[in-house]
Coordinates of C-alpha atoms and ligand atoms in Angstrom, one line a residue:
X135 CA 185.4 174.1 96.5
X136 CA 182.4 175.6 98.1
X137 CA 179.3 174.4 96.4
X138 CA 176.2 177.0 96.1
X139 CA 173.9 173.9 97.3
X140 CA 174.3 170.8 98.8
X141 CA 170.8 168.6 98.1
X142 CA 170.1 165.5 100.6
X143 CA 168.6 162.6 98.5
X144 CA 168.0 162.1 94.6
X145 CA 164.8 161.9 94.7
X146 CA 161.5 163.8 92.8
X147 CA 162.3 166.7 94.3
X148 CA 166.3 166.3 95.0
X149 CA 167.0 165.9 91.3
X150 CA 164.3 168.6 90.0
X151 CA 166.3 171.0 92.7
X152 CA 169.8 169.5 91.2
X153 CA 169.0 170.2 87.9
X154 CA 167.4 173.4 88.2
X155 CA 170.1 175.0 90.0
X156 CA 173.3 173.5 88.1
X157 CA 171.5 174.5 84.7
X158 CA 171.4 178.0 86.2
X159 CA 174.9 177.8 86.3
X160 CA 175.2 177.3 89.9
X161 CA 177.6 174.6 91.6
X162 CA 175.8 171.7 93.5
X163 CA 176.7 168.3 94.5
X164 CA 173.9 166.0 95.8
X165 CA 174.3 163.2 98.0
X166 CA 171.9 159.7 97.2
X167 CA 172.0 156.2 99.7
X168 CA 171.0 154.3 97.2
X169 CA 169.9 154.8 93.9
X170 CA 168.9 158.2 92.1
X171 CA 164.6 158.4 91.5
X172 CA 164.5 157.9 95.3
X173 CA 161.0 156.1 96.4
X174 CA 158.7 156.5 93.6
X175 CA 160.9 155.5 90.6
X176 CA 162.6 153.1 92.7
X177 CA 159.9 151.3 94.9
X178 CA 156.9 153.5 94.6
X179 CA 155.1 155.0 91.7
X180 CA 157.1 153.2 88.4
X181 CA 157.4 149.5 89.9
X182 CA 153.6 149.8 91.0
X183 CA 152.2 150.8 87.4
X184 CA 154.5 148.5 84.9
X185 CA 153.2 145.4 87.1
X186 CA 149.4 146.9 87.6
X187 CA 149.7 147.5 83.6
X188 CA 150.5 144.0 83.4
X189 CA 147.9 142.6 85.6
X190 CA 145.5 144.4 83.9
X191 CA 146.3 143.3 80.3
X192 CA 145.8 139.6 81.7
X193 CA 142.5 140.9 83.4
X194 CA 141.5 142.4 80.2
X195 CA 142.5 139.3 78.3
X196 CA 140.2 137.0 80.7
X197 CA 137.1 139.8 80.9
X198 CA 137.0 140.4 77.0
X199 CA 134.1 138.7 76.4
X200 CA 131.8 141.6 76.7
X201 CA 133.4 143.1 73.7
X202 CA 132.9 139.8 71.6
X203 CA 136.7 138.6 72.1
X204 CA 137.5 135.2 73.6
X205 CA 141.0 133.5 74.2
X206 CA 141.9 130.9 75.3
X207 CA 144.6 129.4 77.7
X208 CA 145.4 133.1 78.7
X209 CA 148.4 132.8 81.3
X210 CA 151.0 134.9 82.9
X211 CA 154.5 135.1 84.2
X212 CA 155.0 136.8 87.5
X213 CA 158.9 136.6 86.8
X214 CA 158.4 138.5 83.5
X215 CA 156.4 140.9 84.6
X216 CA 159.1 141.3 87.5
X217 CA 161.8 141.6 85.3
X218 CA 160.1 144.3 82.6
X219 CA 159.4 146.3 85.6
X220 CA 163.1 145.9 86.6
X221 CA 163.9 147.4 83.0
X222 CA 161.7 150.2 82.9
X223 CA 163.0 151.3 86.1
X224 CA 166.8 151.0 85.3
X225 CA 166.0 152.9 81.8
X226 CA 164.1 155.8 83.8
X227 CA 167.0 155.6 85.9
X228 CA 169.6 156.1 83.7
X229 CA 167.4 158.8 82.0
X230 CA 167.7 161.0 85.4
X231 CA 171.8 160.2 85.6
X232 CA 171.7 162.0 82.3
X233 CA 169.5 164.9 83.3
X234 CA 172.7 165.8 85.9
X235 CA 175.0 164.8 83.7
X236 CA 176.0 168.9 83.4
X237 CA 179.7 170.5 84.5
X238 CA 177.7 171.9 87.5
X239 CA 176.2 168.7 89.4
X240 CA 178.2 166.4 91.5
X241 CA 176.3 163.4 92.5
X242 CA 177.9 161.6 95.4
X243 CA 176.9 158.1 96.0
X244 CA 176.4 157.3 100.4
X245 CA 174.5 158.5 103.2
X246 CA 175.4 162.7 104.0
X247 CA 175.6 163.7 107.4
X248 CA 175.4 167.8 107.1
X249 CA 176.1 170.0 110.1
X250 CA 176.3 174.0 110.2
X251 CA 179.7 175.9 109.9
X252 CA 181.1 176.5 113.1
X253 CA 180.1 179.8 114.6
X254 CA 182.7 182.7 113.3
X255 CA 183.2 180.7 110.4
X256 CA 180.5 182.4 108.2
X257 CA 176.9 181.0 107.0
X258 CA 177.2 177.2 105.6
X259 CA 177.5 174.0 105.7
X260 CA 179.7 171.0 106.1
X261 CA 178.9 167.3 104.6
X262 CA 180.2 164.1 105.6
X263 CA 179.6 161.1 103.3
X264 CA 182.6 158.4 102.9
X265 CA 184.7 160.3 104.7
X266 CA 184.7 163.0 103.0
X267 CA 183.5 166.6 103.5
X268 CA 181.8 169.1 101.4
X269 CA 181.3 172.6 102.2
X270 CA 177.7 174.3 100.8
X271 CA 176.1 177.5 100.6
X272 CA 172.9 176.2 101.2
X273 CA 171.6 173.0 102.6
X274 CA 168.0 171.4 100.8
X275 CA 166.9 168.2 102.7
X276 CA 165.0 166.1 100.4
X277 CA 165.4 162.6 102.5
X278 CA 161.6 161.6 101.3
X279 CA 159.7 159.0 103.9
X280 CA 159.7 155.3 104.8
X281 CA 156.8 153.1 105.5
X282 CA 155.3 153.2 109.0
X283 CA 155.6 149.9 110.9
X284 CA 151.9 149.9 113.7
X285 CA 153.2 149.4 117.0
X286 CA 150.8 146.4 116.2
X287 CA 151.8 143.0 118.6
X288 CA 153.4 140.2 116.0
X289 CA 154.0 142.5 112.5
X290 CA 157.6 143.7 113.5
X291 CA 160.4 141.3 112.1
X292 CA 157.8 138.9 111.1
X293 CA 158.7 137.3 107.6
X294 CA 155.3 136.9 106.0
X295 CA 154.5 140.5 107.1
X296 CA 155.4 142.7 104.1
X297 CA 156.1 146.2 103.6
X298 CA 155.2 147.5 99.9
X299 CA 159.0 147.3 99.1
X300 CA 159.3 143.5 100.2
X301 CA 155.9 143.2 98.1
X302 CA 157.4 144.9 94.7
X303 CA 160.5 142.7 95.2
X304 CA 159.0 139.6 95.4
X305 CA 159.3 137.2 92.3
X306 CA 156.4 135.2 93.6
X307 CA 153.1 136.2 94.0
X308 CA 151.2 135.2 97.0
X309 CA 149.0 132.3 97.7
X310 CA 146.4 135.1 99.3
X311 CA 147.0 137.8 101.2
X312 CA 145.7 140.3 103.7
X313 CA 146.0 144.2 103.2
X314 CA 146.1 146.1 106.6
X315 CA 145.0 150.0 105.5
X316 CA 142.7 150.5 102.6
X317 CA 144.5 153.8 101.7
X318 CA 146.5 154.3 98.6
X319 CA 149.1 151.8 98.6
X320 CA 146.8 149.2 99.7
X321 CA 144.0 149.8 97.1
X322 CA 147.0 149.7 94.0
X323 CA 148.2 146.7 95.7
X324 CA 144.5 145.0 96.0
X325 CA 143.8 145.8 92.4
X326 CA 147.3 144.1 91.4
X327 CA 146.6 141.2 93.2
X328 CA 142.9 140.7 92.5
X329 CA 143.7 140.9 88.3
X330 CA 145.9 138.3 88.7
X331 CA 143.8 135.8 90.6
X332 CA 145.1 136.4 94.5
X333 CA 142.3 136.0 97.2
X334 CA 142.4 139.9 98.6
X335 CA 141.1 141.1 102.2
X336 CA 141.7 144.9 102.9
X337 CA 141.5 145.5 106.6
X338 CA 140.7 149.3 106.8
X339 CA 140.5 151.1 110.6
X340 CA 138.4 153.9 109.0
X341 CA 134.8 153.5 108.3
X342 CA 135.4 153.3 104.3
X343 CA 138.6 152.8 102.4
X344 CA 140.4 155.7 101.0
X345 CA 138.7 158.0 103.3
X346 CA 140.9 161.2 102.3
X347 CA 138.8 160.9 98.7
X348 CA 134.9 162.0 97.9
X349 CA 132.7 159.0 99.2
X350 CA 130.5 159.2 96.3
X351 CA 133.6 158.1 94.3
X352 CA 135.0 155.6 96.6
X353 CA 131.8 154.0 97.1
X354 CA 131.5 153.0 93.3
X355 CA 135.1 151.4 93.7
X356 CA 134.1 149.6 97.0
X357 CA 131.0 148.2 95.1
X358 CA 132.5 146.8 92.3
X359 CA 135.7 145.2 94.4
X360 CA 133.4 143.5 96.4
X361 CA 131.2 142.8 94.5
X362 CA 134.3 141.2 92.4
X363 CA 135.1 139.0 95.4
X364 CA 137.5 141.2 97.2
X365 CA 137.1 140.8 101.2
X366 CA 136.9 144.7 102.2
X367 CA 136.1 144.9 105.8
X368 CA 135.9 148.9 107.0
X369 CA 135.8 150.1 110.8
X370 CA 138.2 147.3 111.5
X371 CA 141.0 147.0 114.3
X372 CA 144.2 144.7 113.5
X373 CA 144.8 143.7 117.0
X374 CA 147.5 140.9 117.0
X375 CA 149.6 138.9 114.3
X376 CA 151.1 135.9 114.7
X377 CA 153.0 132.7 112.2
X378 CA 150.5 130.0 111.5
X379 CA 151.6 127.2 109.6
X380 CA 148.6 126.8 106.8
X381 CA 148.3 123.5 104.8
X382 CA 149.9 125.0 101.8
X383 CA 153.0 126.7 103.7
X384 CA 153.5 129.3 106.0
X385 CA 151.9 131.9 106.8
X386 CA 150.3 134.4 109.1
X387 CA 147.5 134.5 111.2
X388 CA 145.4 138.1 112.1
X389 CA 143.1 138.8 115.4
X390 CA 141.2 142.6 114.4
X391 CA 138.1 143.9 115.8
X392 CA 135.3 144.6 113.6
X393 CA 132.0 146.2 114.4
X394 CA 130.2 142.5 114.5
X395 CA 132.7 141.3 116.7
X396 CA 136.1 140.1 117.0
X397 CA 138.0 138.1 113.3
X398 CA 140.0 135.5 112.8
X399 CA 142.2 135.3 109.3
X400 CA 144.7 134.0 108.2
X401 CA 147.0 134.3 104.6
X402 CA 150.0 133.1 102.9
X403 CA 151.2 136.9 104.1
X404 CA 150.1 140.4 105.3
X405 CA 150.9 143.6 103.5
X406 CA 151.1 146.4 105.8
X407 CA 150.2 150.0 104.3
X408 CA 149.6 152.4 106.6
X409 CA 151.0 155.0 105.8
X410 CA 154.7 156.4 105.7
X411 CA 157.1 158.5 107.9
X412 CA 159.3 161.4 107.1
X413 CA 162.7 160.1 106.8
X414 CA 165.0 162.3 109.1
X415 CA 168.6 160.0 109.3
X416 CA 171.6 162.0 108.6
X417 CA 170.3 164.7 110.2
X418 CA 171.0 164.9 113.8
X419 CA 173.5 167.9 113.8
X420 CA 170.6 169.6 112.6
X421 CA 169.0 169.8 116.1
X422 CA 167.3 173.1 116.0
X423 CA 165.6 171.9 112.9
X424 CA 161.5 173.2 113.7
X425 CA 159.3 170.0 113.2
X426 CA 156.1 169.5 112.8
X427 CA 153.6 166.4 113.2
X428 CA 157.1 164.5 112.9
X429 CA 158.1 166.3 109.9
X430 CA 160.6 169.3 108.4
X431 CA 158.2 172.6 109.1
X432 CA 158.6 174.6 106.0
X433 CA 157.1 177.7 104.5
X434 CA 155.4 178.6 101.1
X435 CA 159.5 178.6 99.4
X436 CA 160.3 175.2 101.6
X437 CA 162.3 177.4 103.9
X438 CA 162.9 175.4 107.3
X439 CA 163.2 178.4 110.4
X440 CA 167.5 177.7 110.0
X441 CA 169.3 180.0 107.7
X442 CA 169.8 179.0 104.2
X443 CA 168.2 175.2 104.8
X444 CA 165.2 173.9 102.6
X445 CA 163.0 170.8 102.6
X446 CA 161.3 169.5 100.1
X447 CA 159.3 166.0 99.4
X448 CA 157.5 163.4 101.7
X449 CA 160.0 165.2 104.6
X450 CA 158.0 168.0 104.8
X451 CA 154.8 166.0 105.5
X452 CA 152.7 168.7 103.3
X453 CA 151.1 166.0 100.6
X454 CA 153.0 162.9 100.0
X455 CA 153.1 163.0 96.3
X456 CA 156.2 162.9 93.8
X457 CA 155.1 165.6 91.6
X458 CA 154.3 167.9 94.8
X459 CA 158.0 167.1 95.7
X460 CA 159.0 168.4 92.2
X461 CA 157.6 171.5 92.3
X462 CA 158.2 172.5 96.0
X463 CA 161.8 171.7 94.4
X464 CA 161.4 174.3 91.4
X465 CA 160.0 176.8 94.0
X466 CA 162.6 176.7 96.3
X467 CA 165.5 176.8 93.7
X468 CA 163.7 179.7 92.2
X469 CA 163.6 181.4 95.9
X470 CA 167.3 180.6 96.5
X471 CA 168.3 182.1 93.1
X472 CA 165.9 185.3 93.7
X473 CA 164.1 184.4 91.0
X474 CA 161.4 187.3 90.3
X475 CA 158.4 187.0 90.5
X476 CA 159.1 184.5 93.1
X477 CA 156.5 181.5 93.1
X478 CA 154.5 179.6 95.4
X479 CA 152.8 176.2 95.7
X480 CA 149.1 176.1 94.7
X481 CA 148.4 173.3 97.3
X482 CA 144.4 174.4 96.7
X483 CA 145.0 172.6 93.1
X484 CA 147.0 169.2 93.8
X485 CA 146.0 166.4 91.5
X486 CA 146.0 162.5 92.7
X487 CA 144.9 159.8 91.5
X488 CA 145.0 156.2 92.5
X489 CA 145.7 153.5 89.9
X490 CA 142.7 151.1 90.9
X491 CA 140.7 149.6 88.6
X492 CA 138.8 152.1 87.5
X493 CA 141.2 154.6 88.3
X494 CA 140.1 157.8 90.9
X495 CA 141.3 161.1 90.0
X496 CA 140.8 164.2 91.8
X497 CA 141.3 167.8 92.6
X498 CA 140.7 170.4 94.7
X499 CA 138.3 169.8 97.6
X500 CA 135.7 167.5 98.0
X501 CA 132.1 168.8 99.3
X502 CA 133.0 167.6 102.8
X503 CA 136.1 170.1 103.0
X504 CA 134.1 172.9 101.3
X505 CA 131.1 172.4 104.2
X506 CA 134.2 172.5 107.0
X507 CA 135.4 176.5 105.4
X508 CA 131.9 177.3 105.6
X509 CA 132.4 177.5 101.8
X510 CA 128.9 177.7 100.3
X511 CA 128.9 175.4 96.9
X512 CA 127.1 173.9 94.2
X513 CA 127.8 170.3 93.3
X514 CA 127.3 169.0 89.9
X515 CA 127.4 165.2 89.2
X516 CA 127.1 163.3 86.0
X517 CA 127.6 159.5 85.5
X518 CA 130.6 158.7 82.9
X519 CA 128.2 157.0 81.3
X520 CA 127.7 160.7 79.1
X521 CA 131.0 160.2 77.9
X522 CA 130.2 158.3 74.3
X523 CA 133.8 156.9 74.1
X524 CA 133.4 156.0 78.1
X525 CA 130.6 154.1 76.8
X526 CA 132.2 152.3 73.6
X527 CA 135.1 151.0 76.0
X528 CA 133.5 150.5 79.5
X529 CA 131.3 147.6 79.0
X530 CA 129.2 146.9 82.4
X531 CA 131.0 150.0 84.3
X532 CA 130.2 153.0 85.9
X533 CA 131.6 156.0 86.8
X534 CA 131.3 159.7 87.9
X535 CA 132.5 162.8 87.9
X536 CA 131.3 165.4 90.2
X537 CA 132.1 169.2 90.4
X538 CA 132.1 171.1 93.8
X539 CA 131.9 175.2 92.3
X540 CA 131.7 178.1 94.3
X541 CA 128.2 178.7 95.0
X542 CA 128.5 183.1 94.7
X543 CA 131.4 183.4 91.6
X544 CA 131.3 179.6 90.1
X545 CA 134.9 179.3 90.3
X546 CA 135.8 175.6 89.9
X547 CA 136.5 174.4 93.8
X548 CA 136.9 170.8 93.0
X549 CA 136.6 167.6 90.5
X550 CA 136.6 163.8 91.7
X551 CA 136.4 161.4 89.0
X552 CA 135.7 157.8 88.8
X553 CA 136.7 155.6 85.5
X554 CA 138.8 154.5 82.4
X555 CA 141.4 156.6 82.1
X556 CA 140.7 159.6 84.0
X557 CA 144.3 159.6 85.4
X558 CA 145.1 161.1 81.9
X559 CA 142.9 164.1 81.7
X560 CA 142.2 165.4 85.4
X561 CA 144.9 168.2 84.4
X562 CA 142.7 169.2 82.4
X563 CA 140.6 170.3 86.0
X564 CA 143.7 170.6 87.9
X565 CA 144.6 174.1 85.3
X566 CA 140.8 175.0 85.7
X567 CA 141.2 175.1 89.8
X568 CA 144.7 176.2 89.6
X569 CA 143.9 179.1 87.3
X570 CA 140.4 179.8 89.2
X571 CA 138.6 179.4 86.0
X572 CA 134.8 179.9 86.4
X573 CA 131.8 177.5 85.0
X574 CA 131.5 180.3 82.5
X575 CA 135.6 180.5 81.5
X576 CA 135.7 176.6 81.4
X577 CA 132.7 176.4 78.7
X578 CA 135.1 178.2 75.9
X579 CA 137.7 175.6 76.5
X580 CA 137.1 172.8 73.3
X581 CA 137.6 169.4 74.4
X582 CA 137.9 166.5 71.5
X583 CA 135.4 164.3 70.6
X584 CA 134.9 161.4 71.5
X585 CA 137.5 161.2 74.4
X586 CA 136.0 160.5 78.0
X587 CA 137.5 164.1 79.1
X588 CA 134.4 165.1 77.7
X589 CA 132.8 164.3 81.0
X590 CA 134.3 167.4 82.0
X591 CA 132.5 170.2 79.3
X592 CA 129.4 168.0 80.3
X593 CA 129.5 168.2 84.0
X594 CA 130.7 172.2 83.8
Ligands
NAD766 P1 147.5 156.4 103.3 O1 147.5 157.4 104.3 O2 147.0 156.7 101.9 O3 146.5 155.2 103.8 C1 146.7 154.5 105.0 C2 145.4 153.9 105.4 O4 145.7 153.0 106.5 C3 144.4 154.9 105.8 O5 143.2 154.7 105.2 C4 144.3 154.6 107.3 O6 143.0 154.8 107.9 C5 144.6 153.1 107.4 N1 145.1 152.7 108.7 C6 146.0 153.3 109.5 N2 146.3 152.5 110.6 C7 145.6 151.3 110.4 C8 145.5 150.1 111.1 N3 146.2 149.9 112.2 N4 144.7 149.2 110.7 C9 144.0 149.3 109.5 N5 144.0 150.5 108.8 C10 144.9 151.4 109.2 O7 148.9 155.7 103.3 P2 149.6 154.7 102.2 O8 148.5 154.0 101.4 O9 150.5 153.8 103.1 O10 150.4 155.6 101.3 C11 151.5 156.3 101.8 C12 151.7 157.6 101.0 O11 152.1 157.3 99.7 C13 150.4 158.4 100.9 O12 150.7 159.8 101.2 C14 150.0 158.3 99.5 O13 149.3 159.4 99.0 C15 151.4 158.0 98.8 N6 151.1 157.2 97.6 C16 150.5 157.7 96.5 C17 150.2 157.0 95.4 C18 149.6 157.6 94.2 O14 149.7 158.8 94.0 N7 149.0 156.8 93.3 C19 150.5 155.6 95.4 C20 151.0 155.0 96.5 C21 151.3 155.9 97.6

């Protein structure tokens, strides 16, 4: 059988691709390593929140006394809050195995080596996996990305050096423990263990933490962590890495450079998060595959430059996000069906948001971006503290949410938020920058009172 599209990898955007072409009626089988939900459900976005919604139902249970609550003998169980995350990912899991579970998707279990027809044989594609071959149509590479090991001296192969995956499988949390990158991962993984009582130090190269983000928001966050006791040292160089037996157990010892000088610490372990790689194993018959910055080059539809091959996900190194995988996968399965009119990615109007505590949400870009294009804008920003319900649940915080508009039609640009729970309305801002809503446009939109997406009818 000759299947209209062979997908590399189950993850966000091989299983949106799978499912959107086999309900179409169109034959695919898809080939996954390990299990189906690929990084993020697996050991990325899902493990990360059910144990940083745990954490932060302890924290919440020791900090309550600002709303007039007090318990006692508050305690938790690493082990339990290991094994619910465990569950909710096997349910979410089994949830996706029934999302293909159609007479058009074949979902092959084991790593896919794919290679072009030979030459006179016609366009496609053959694919080992267990010894067995597969013949496609068309080829969509969705092999995601794996975290980047620094060519830094001692952290290769060393035990107490962790990755994020070694961190989310652990059943014991750490004695105390040193973050090298303040980025994404490391920020989540900071908040996680802070909450639950873990001495923190965030070893960031950059001179702030998060530096992709608007500094006026990331500079609330890095005043409350530190001011909470978390060790966040900026413009500092991990130079060297090496065991150190500590009087508790082992553990690992750290030479970086900071701007005072050169640091010695040391912790029960090191969690390395520096950023990740596109994965590109399986694909060497693929050698005239165009790269770029050591990913897949696609175009707007994911095409690669080879005939009938897409990529989609953290292997095209656009924006590593799961739900930019997804829809680069709806795009380029409505591209390979001719699906009119044909769609594109709106990469101008990506939402992200990082699960700290207070969370960051943003759109768009930030002022910074705008001043690079030469873009001339207006910023608005407004403390959460307008928010009434922000108020009535945030005891002691502070927040923001600032608005970069277009400075000649008021378009909506950008919007960077700080606080309780603006993960759950920035798509509120992400349709307003998608849609190129002016100030003007935005106003009609009702927003329900009280709820802290209020902020956004205030600030625009
Ligand atoms: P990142 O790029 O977000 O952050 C890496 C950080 O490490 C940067 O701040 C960088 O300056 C710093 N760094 C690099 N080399 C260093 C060194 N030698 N010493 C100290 N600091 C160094 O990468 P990440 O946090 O590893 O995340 C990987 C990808 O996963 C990102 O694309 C991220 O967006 C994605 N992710 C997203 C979410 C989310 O959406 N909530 C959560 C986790 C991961």
């Amino acid at each position: 059988m000759k299947y209209f599209l062979a997908i590399i990898g189950g993850g966000p955007a091989g299983y949106t691709a799978a499912e959107k072409a086999s309900k179409a009626g169109k034959d695919v089988v898809l080939f996954e390593q390990s299990s189906l939900g690929g990084t993020c459900l697996n050991v990325g976005c899902i493990p990360t929140k059910s144990l940083l919604y745990g954490a932060k139902q302890y924290y919440n249970a020791t900090h309550a006394q600002k709303y007039g609550v007090t318990a006692e003998n508050v305690a938790f169980d690493f082990a339990a809050m290991q094994k619910r995350k465990t569950i909710v990912v096997r349910k979410l899991v089994a949830g996706i195995k029934q999302r293909l579970n159609n007479e058009h998707c074949t979902v092959v279990s084991g790593v896919a080596y794919p290679r072009p027809l030979p030459k006179g044989k016609g366009e496609g594609f053959i694919i080992s996996c267990n010894e067995a071959e597969y013949e496609a149509e068309n080829l969509m590479i969705c092999t995601g990305s794996t975290n980047f090991v620094p060519p830094i001296p001692g952290i290769k192969d060393n035990p107490a050096v962790w990755d994020s995956t070694d961190a989310l499988a652990a059943t014991e949390l750490p004695k105390s423990i040193i973050i090298v990158g303040g980025g994404v991962i490391g920020m989540e993984f900071a908040t996680l263990y802070h909450e639950l009582g873990v001495p923190v130090t965030v070893i960031e190269a950059m001179p702030t933490i998060l530096p992709n983000l608007d500094p006026d928001v990331v500079q609330i966050l890095l005043d409350k962590y530190r001011k909470a006791g978390i060790n966040i040292l900026t413009g500092t160089k991990v130079e060297e890495a090496y065991p150190q037996p500590l009087p508790e157990g082992k553990g690992v010892r750290i030479r970086a450079t900071s701007p005072d000088g050169e640091l010695i610490l040391e912790a029960e372990r090191v969690l390395v998060s520096v950023g990740r790689r596109a994965n590109l194993m399986g694909l060497e018959a693929l050698n005239e595959l165009e790269m770029e910055r050591g990913a897949i080059k696609v175009d707007e539809f994911c095409k690669t430059n080879l005939p009938n091959v897409y990529a989609c996900g953290d292997v095209t190194g656009k924006i590593m996000l799961a739900h930019v995988a997804s829809r680069q996968a709806e795009v380029a399965v409505g591209r390979m069906l001719k699906q009119i009119p044909l769609q594109r990615i709106a990469y101008n109007a990506i939402p992200s948001v990082v699960y700290t505590n207070p969370e960051i949400a943003s759109v768009g870009i930030t002022e910074k971006q705008a001043a690079e294009m030469s873009i001339p804008v207006e910023v608005t920003k407004l403390p959460m503290t307008f928010s009434g319900r922000f108020m009535a649940e945030n005891e002691g915080e502070t927040g923001l949410c600032k608005v970069i508009t277009d400075a000649k039609n008021h378009s909506i640009l950008g919007v960077h938020l700080i606080g309780n729970p603006c993960s759950e309305f920035i798509a509120a801002a992400s349709f307003a920058v998608r849609m190129g809503y002016t100030t003007a446009e935005f106003q009609q939109v009702v927003f329900p009172h009280p709820t802290v997406s209020e902020i956004l009818h205030e600030a625009i």
